mmCIF file of C-alpha atoms in Angstrom:
data_model
loop_
_atom_site.group_PDB
_atom_site.id
_atom_site.type_symbol
_atom_site.label_atom_id
_atom_site.label_comp_id
_atom_site.label_asym_id
_atom_site.label_seq_id
_atom_site.Cartn_x
_atom_site.Cartn_y
_atom_site.Cartn_z
ATOM 1 C CA MET G 1 75.256 98.678 106.737
ATOM 2 C CA ALA G 2 72.631 99.467 108.730
ATOM 3 C CA THR G 3 70.884 95.922 108.685
ATOM 4 C CA VAL G 4 74.387 94.751 109.671
ATOM 5 C CA PHE G 5 74.089 96.999 112.619
ATOM 6 C CA LYS G 6 70.767 95.997 113.652
ATOM 7 C CA ALA G 7 71.353 92.463 113.164
ATOM 8 C CA LEU G 8 74.343 92.563 115.378
ATOM 9 C CA SER G 9 72.759 94.479 118.168
ATOM 10 C CA ASP G 10 70.846 91.498 119.415
ATOM 11 C CA PRO G 11 72.450 89.079 121.882
ATOM 12 C CA THR G 12 70.895 86.258 120.860
ATOM 13 C CA ARG G 13 71.741 86.929 117.252
ATOM 14 C CA ARG G 14 75.273 87.244 118.413
ATOM 15 C CA ARG G 15 75.086 84.289 119.868
ATOM 16 C CA VAL G 16 73.734 82.448 117.276
ATOM 17 C CA LEU G 17 76.679 83.823 115.067
ATOM 18 C CA GLU G 18 79.106 82.830 117.544
ATOM 19 C CA LEU G 19 77.757 79.676 117.412
ATOM 20 C CA LEU G 20 78.151 79.367 113.643
ATOM 21 C CA ARG G 21 82.009 80.124 113.810
ATOM 22 C CA LYS G 22 82.234 76.102 115.102
ATOM 23 C CA GLY G 23 80.492 74.878 111.772
ATOM 24 C CA PRO G 24 77.453 74.784 109.870
ATOM 25 C CA MET G 25 74.488 73.568 112.118
ATOM 26 C CA THR G 26 70.729 72.851 111.195
ATOM 27 C CA ALA G 27 67.956 75.542 112.700
ATOM 28 C CA GLY G 28 67.208 73.105 115.334
ATOM 29 C CA GLU G 29 70.551 72.930 116.466
ATOM 30 C CA ILE G 30 70.734 76.268 116.971
ATOM 31 C CA ALA G 31 67.487 76.662 118.317
ATOM 32 C CA ASP G 32 68.431 74.181 121.165
ATOM 33 C CA HIS G 33 70.774 76.415 123.010
ATOM 34 C CA PHE G 34 67.807 79.151 123.150
ATOM 35 C CA ARG G 35 64.759 79.270 125.226
ATOM 36 C CA VAL G 36 63.119 81.354 122.841
ATOM 37 C CA SER G 37 59.635 80.164 120.355
ATOM 38 C CA LYS G 38 60.558 78.840 117.268
ATOM 39 C CA PRO G 39 58.735 81.779 115.582
ATOM 40 C CA THR G 40 61.065 84.151 117.163
ATOM 41 C CA MET G 41 64.133 82.141 116.532
ATOM 42 C CA SER G 42 63.232 82.333 112.630
ATOM 43 C CA ALA G 43 62.809 85.717 113.046
ATOM 44 C CA HIS G 44 66.116 86.126 114.301
ATOM 45 C CA PHE G 45 67.445 83.773 111.206
ATOM 46 C CA ALA G 46 65.531 86.216 109.056
ATOM 47 C CA ILE G 47 67.434 89.205 110.106
ATOM 48 C CA LEU G 48 70.645 87.626 110.245
ATOM 49 C CA ARG G 49 70.230 86.287 106.379
ATOM 50 C CA ASP G 50 68.447 89.641 105.317
ATOM 51 C CA ALA G 51 72.058 90.901 106.711
ATOM 52 C CA GLY G 52 73.919 88.719 104.785
ATOM 53 C CA LEU G 53 75.756 87.396 107.578
ATOM 54 C CA ILE G 54 74.682 83.698 107.199
ATOM 55 C CA ALA G 55 73.366 81.854 104.578
ATOM 56 C CA SER G 56 70.950 79.087 104.323
ATOM 57 C CA GLU G 57 70.629 75.919 102.730
ATOM 58 C CA LYS G 58 67.686 73.588 102.374
ATOM 59 C CA GLN G 59 68.603 69.666 102.797
ATOM 60 C CA GLY G 60 65.830 67.678 103.130
ATOM 61 C CA LYS G 61 63.628 68.570 105.685
ATOM 62 C CA GLN G 62 66.015 70.487 107.319
ATOM 63 C CA VAL G 63 67.627 74.450 106.969
ATOM 64 C CA VAL G 64 71.630 74.179 107.479
ATOM 65 C CA TYR G 65 72.616 77.672 108.122
ATOM 66 C CA GLU G 66 76.622 78.523 107.739
ATOM 67 C CA LEU G 67 78.088 81.511 108.998
ATOM 68 C CA GLN G 68 79.151 84.234 105.867
ATOM 69 C CA LEU G 69 81.008 87.449 107.808
ATOM 70 C CA SER G 70 83.100 89.551 105.675
ATOM 71 C CA VAL G 71 86.445 90.578 107.560
ATOM 72 C CA LEU G 72 85.123 93.637 108.627
ATOM 73 C CA GLU G 73 81.753 92.199 110.128
ATOM 74 C CA ASP G 74 83.956 89.333 111.746
ATOM 75 C CA ALA G 75 86.057 92.248 113.665
ATOM 76 C CA LEU G 76 82.821 94.058 114.432
ATOM 77 C CA LEU G 77 81.374 90.841 115.869
ATOM 78 C CA SER G 78 84.533 89.724 117.579
ATOM 79 C CA PHE G 79 85.051 93.394 118.785
ATOM 80 C CA MET G 80 81.403 93.254 120.702
ATOM 81 C CA HIS G 81 82.267 90.294 122.244
ATOM 82 C CA GLY G 82 85.732 91.399 123.377
ATOM 83 C CA LEU G 83 83.862 94.579 125.164
ATOM 84 C CA GLY G 84 81.905 91.843 127.287
ATOM 85 C CA TRP G 85 78.465 92.953 125.550
ATOM 86 C CA GLU G 86 77.077 89.603 126.133
ATOM 87 C CA GLN G 87 77.306 89.682 129.884
ATOM 88 C CA ARG G 88 76.127 93.083 129.832
ATOM 89 C CA ALA G 89 73.340 91.848 127.619
ATOM 90 C CA ARG G 90 72.071 89.302 130.615
ATOM 91 C CA PRO G 91 71.234 91.780 133.442
ATOM 92 C CA ALA G 92 68.953 93.481 130.724
ATOM 93 C CA ARG G 93 67.270 90.309 129.713
ATOM 94 C CA ALA G 94 66.848 89.252 133.144
ATOM 95 C CA ARG G 95 65.293 92.648 133.948
ATOM 96 C CA LYS G 96 63.173 92.178 130.993
ATOM 97 C CA SER G 97 62.002 88.782 132.179
ATOM 98 C CA THR G 98 61.289 90.178 136.020
ATOM 99 C CA MET G 99 59.285 92.735 134.122
ATOM 100 C CA GLU G 100 57.197 90.270 131.710
ATOM 101 C CA ALA G 101 56.582 88.531 135.044
ATOM 102 C CA GLN G 102 55.369 91.141 136.883
ATOM 103 C CA THR G 103 53.004 92.102 133.925
ATOM 104 C CA ARG G 104 51.554 88.493 134.237
ATOM 105 C CA MET T 1 74.706 87.604 92.710
ATOM 106 C CA LYS T 2 74.247 90.425 94.899
ATOM 107 C CA ARG T 3 77.273 89.370 97.141
ATOM 108 C CA VAL T 4 79.629 89.559 94.136
ATOM 109 C CA THR T 5 77.996 93.375 92.729
ATOM 110 C CA THR T 6 80.065 95.664 95.337
ATOM 111 C CA PRO T 7 83.554 93.852 95.214
ATOM 112 C CA THR T 8 83.572 93.698 91.368
ATOM 113 C CA LEU T 9 82.374 97.331 91.175
ATOM 114 C CA GLY T 10 85.061 98.358 93.674
ATOM 115 C CA PHE T 11 87.546 96.532 91.429
ATOM 116 C CA LEU T 12 86.344 98.271 88.348
ATOM 117 C CA ALA T 13 86.621 101.698 90.136
ATOM 118 C CA ILE T 14 90.133 101.326 91.594
ATOM 119 C CA THR T 15 91.096 99.710 88.066
ATOM 120 C CA ALA T 16 89.616 103.256 86.452
ATOM 121 C CA VAL T 17 91.726 105.110 89.032
ATOM 122 C CA MET T 18 94.763 103.209 88.388
ATOM 123 C CA MET T 19 94.517 103.942 84.521
ATOM 124 C CA VAL T 20 93.778 107.557 85.270
ATOM 125 C CA ILE T 21 96.999 107.713 86.957
ATOM 126 C CA ALA T 22 99.292 106.032 84.636
ATOM 127 C CA LEU T 23 97.862 107.930 82.186
ATOM 128 C CA ALA T 24 98.310 111.331 84.249
ATOM 129 C CA GLN T 25 102.327 110.370 84.614
ATOM 130 C CA ARG T 26 102.545 109.210 80.838
ATOM 131 C CA SER T 27 100.983 112.851 79.796
ATOM 132 C CA GLY T 28 103.533 114.577 82.599
ATOM 133 C CA SER T 29 100.372 116.038 84.625
ATOM 134 C CA ILE T 30 102.393 114.147 87.772
ATOM 135 C CA ASP T 31 105.803 113.325 88.538
ATOM 136 C CA ARG T 32 106.888 109.925 88.854
ATOM 137 C CA ALA T 33 107.200 109.311 92.822
ATOM 138 C CA PHE T 34 103.509 110.834 92.986
ATOM 139 C CA ALA T 35 102.263 108.098 90.469
ATOM 140 C CA PHE T 36 104.169 105.167 92.171
ATOM 141 C CA ARG T 37 102.148 106.263 95.434
ATOM 142 C CA GLY T 38 98.827 106.136 93.902
ATOM 143 C CA ILE T 39 99.537 102.968 92.320
ATOM 144 C CA VAL T 40 100.426 101.617 95.323
ATOM 145 C CA ALA T 41 97.828 102.874 97.396
ATOM 146 C CA CYS T 42 95.377 101.554 94.544
ATOM 147 C CA LEU T 43 97.209 97.918 94.771
ATOM 148 C CA GLY T 44 96.219 97.891 98.689
ATOM 149 C CA LEU T 45 92.350 99.414 98.593
ATOM 150 C CA MET T 46 92.174 96.299 96.058
ATOM 151 C CA THR T 47 94.066 94.002 98.271
ATOM 152 C CA LEU T 48 91.810 95.368 101.427
ATOM 153 C CA LEU T 49 88.563 95.199 99.272
ATOM 154 C CA ALA T 50 89.201 91.295 98.281
ATOM 155 C CA GLY T 51 90.578 90.481 101.439
ATOM 156 C CA ASN T 52 87.109 92.049 103.177
ATOM 157 C CA PHE T 53 84.893 90.089 100.708
ATOM 158 C CA LEU T 54 86.652 86.796 100.451
ATOM 159 C CA PRO T 55 85.602 84.995 103.031
ATOM 160 C CA LYS T 56 81.657 85.862 102.262
ATOM 161 C CA LEU T 57 82.257 84.998 98.676
ATOM 162 C CA ARG T 58 83.790 81.612 99.875
ATOM 163 C CA PRO T 59 85.557 80.877 96.779
ATOM 164 C CA LEU T 60 87.396 77.922 97.818
ATOM 165 C CA ALA T 61 83.519 76.089 98.942
ATOM 166 C CA LEU T 62 82.315 74.935 95.632
ATOM 167 C CA ARG T 63 81.645 71.684 96.824
ATOM 168 C CA GLU T 64 80.627 69.973 100.126
ATOM 169 C CA GLY T 65 83.314 69.104 102.097
ATOM 170 C CA ARG T 66 85.320 69.736 105.645
ATOM 171 C CA ALA T 67 83.193 73.117 106.123
ATOM 172 C CA THR T 68 85.122 74.548 108.940
ATOM 173 C CA ARG T 69 88.490 73.926 107.533
ATOM 174 C CA ILE T 70 88.215 75.297 104.211
ATOM 175 C CA ALA T 71 86.120 78.369 105.496
ATOM 176 C CA GLY T 72 88.722 78.629 108.142
ATOM 177 C CA ALA T 73 91.511 78.866 105.169
ATOM 178 C CA GLU T 74 89.172 81.649 103.479
ATOM 179 C CA ARG T 75 89.081 83.710 106.767
ATOM 180 C CA ARG T 76 92.581 83.413 107.528
ATOM 181 C CA ALA T 77 93.562 84.298 103.687
ATOM 182 C CA GLY T 78 91.010 87.103 103.865
ATOM 183 C CA TRP T 79 92.519 88.691 106.852
ATOM 184 C CA MET T 80 95.794 88.567 105.305
ATOM 185 C CA LEU T 81 94.492 90.296 102.203
ATOM 186 C CA VAL T 82 92.838 93.056 105.052
ATOM 187 C CA LEU T 83 96.410 93.572 107.021
ATOM 188 C CA MET T 84 98.726 93.479 103.321
ATOM 189 C CA GLY T 85 96.032 96.093 101.851
ATOM 190 C CA LEU T 86 96.491 97.891 105.200
ATOM 191 C CA ALA T 87 100.318 97.855 104.974
ATOM 192 C CA LEU T 88 100.601 99.023 101.243
ATOM 193 C CA VAL T 89 98.281 101.742 102.129
ATOM 194 C CA VAL T 90 100.353 102.900 104.836
ATOM 195 C CA LEU T 91 103.585 102.616 103.267
ATOM 196 C CA ALA T 92 102.238 104.473 100.062
ATOM 197 C CA LEU T 93 101.146 107.159 101.657
ATOM 198 C CA LEU T 94 103.252 107.705 104.517
ATOM 199 C CA ALA T 95 106.659 106.130 104.123
ATOM 200 C CA PRO T 96 109.367 107.675 101.703
ATOM 201 C CA VAL T 97 109.341 106.404 98.230
ATOM 202 C CA GLU T 98 112.666 104.480 98.535
ATOM 203 C CA LEU T 99 111.442 102.499 101.454
ATOM 204 C CA THR T 100 107.896 101.871 100.045
ATOM 205 C CA ARG T 101 109.568 100.412 96.374
ATOM 206 C CA ALA T 102 111.673 98.190 98.972
ATOM 207 C CA ILE T 103 109.112 97.132 100.931
ATOM 208 C CA ALA T 104 105.893 96.924 99.648
ATOM 209 C CA PRO T 105 106.993 94.123 97.182
ATOM 210 C CA ILE T 106 108.361 92.274 99.748
ATOM 211 C CA VAL T 107 104.687 92.361 101.576
ATOM 212 C CA ALA T 108 102.766 91.235 98.615
ATOM 213 C CA LEU T 109 104.692 88.391 97.593
ATOM 214 C CA VAL T 110 105.015 87.341 101.353
ATOM 215 C CA GLY T 111 101.156 87.559 101.820
ATOM 216 C CA VAL T 112 100.233 85.926 98.373
ATOM 217 C CA GLY T 113 103.146 83.376 99.289
ATOM 218 C CA TRP T 114 101.247 82.593 102.657
ATOM 219 C CA ILE T 115 98.199 82.271 100.867
ATOM 220 C CA GLU T 116 99.080 79.786 98.665
ATOM 221 C CA LEU T 117 100.521 77.557 101.352
ATOM 222 C CA ASP T 118 98.002 77.935 103.761
ATOM 223 C CA TRP T 119 95.560 76.406 100.848
ATOM 224 C CA ILE T 120 97.770 73.559 100.149
ATOM 225 C CA TRP T 121 98.081 72.815 103.628
ATOM 226 C CA ALA T 122 94.142 73.078 104.583
ATOM 227 C CA ALA T 123 93.736 71.074 100.998
ATOM 228 C CA TRP T 124 96.168 68.432 102.295
ATOM 229 C CA LEU T 125 94.429 68.351 106.029
ATOM 230 C CA SER T 126 90.878 67.769 103.725
ATOM 231 C CA ARG T 127 91.967 65.060 101.713
ATOM 232 C CA PRO T 128 89.000 62.633 100.931
ATOM 233 C CA THR T 129 88.625 59.349 102.929
ATOM 234 C CA PRO T 130 87.874 56.222 100.530
ATOM 235 C CA GLY T 131 84.100 55.931 99.455
ATOM 236 C CA GLU T 132 83.294 59.897 99.798
ATOM 237 C CA ALA T 133 80.793 60.870 96.936
ATOM 238 C CA ALA T 134 80.448 64.312 95.649
ATOM 239 C CA VAL T 135 77.936 66.925 94.821
ATOM 240 C CA SER T 136 78.247 70.747 94.128
ATOM 241 C CA ARG T 137 77.103 73.324 96.212
ATOM 242 C CA SER T 138 74.707 76.218 95.183
ATOM 243 C CA GLY T 139 75.573 79.524 94.477
ATOM 244 C CA GLY T 140 78.963 78.539 92.390
ATOM 245 C CA GLU T 141 78.645 81.005 90.010
ATOM 246 C CA GLN T 142 79.247 83.732 92.271
ATOM 247 C CA ARG T 143 82.032 81.591 94.021
ATOM 248 C CA ILE T 144 83.728 81.201 90.364
ATOM 249 C CA ILE T 145 83.532 85.175 90.159
ATOM 250 C CA ALA T 146 85.331 85.378 93.115
ATOM 251 C CA ALA T 147 87.934 82.953 92.343
ATOM 252 C CA TRP T 148 88.616 84.969 89.261
ATOM 253 C CA LEU T 149 88.542 88.294 90.896
ATOM 254 C CA LEU T 150 91.080 86.688 93.423
ATOM 255 C CA PHE T 151 93.415 85.672 90.278
ATOM 256 C CA GLY T 152 93.388 89.026 88.998
ATOM 257 C CA LEU T 153 94.393 90.654 92.301
ATOM 258 C CA ALA T 154 96.906 88.066 92.763
ATOM 259 C CA TYR T 155 98.488 88.550 89.089
ATOM 260 C CA LEU T 156 98.294 92.203 89.745
ATOM 261 C CA LEU T 157 100.189 91.964 93.324
ATOM 262 C CA VAL T 158 102.687 89.793 91.677
ATOM 263 C CA THR T 159 103.594 91.498 88.435
ATOM 264 C CA ALA T 160 103.514 94.989 90.124
ATOM 265 C CA SER T 161 105.882 93.717 93.084
ATOM 266 C CA LEU T 162 108.491 91.921 90.574
ATOM 267 C CA LYS T 163 108.311 95.239 88.200
ATOM 268 C CA PHE T 164 109.040 97.781 91.090
ATOM 269 C CA THR T 165 111.815 95.415 92.550
ATOM 270 C CA PHE T 166 113.546 94.383 89.538
ATOM 271 C CA GLY T 167 112.489 96.573 86.618
ATOM 272 C CA SER T 168 111.108 94.700 83.225
ATOM 273 C CA ALA T 169 113.796 91.817 83.306
ATOM 274 C CA GLY T 170 112.564 89.000 82.019
ATOM 275 C CA TRP T 171 113.779 86.589 84.373
ATOM 276 C CA ALA T 172 111.122 88.532 86.796
ATOM 277 C CA ARG T 173 108.179 88.413 84.469
ATOM 278 C CA ASP T 174 108.955 84.175 84.480
ATOM 279 C CA LEU T 175 109.187 84.449 88.152
ATOM 280 C CA GLY T 176 105.982 86.159 88.456
ATOM 281 C CA ALA T 177 104.229 83.552 85.830
ATOM 282 C CA TRP T 178 105.831 80.484 88.500
ATOM 283 C CA ILE T 179 103.938 82.461 91.275
ATOM 284 C CA MET T 180 101.055 82.594 89.352
ATOM 285 C CA VAL T 181 100.960 78.908 88.741
ATOM 286 C CA GLY T 182 101.570 78.087 91.848
ATOM 287 C CA PHE T 183 98.438 80.186 93.084
ATOM 288 C CA ALA T 184 96.361 78.595 90.431
ATOM 289 C CA PHE T 185 98.114 74.871 91.419
ATOM 290 C CA ALA T 186 97.046 75.890 95.256
ATOM 291 C CA TYR T 187 93.476 76.801 94.242
ATOM 292 C CA SER T 188 93.403 73.533 92.014
ATOM 293 C CA VAL T 189 94.840 71.319 94.964
ATOM 294 C CA MET T 190 91.826 73.040 96.928
ATOM 295 C CA GLN T 191 89.292 71.947 94.560
ATOM 296 C CA VAL T 192 90.478 68.519 93.873
ATOM 297 C CA LEU T 193 91.451 67.512 97.266
ATOM 298 C CA VAL T 194 88.369 68.835 98.945
ATOM 299 C CA PRO T 195 86.024 65.693 99.726
ATOM 300 C CA ARG T 196 82.778 65.881 98.850
ATOM 301 C CA GLN T 197 79.615 64.191 100.353
ATOM 302 C CA LYS T 198 76.340 63.239 98.554
ATOM 303 C CA LYS T 199 73.242 64.779 99.821
ATOM 304 C CA LYS T 200 69.794 65.225 98.859
ATOM 305 C CA CYS T 201 69.000 68.577 97.705
ATOM 306 C CA THR T 202 65.420 69.640 97.240
#
């Protein structure tokens, strides 16, 4: 269960799960929705896969991801979404990017 | 296979508890009402467990097809089973025995019936278009195990509900058999009608 909470603690990963609710998507299609590097995105996928929240299948050169949530995990995700954690996460991310810009 | 382990072990553990309760009642260690509550609570827990893991095990998605619609049907069935399980556990623990005896079978039969109809409806909406070819998905073994677990649960729920309501009457057993045939039919229709697409696997 700790791996599930770890996976759901990140807003990017929660957003990936929300995207996959619409149906299976390739890694590229999911990555198009985020402004993060490919290795970072791969790391997010790996964490979600290790937690058993998504399943991947290789189709030719592409990797297709699909949602694999139990009812409890589904409820947990919806609960976090309902609490508006995505909105709360944005200022934190904005602060982080400002900090990164300042350090540069 | 890892994903199937937890629900399978859970099923076995709950079945063992149910057997202990039945033996304890037969030997006179616990009274009839207590045994009844225990059996209903165990059935509720079993339903809850199956419902929770059902969308993860994907028993319907044996082949490629209308992934989102099929996943939706599995998700709805999972939620329905979880709600049924919670209702059965609450009834077993809190309600008077007579009320539980009257309502628990209705909860179980309505739930199983609703899932049957929903799966048939989803299968009908997902029927193949001409020219669609087929290929099996990976992870088929664990899905088959998941399907058997589901059949086992449905059989338990239906037979227990009918026994609680009508006793051991012959026609009640027949009705139970027909409900199970309906459940198997819904599953088979889903497997046959779900369209399949050719894909290149590496």
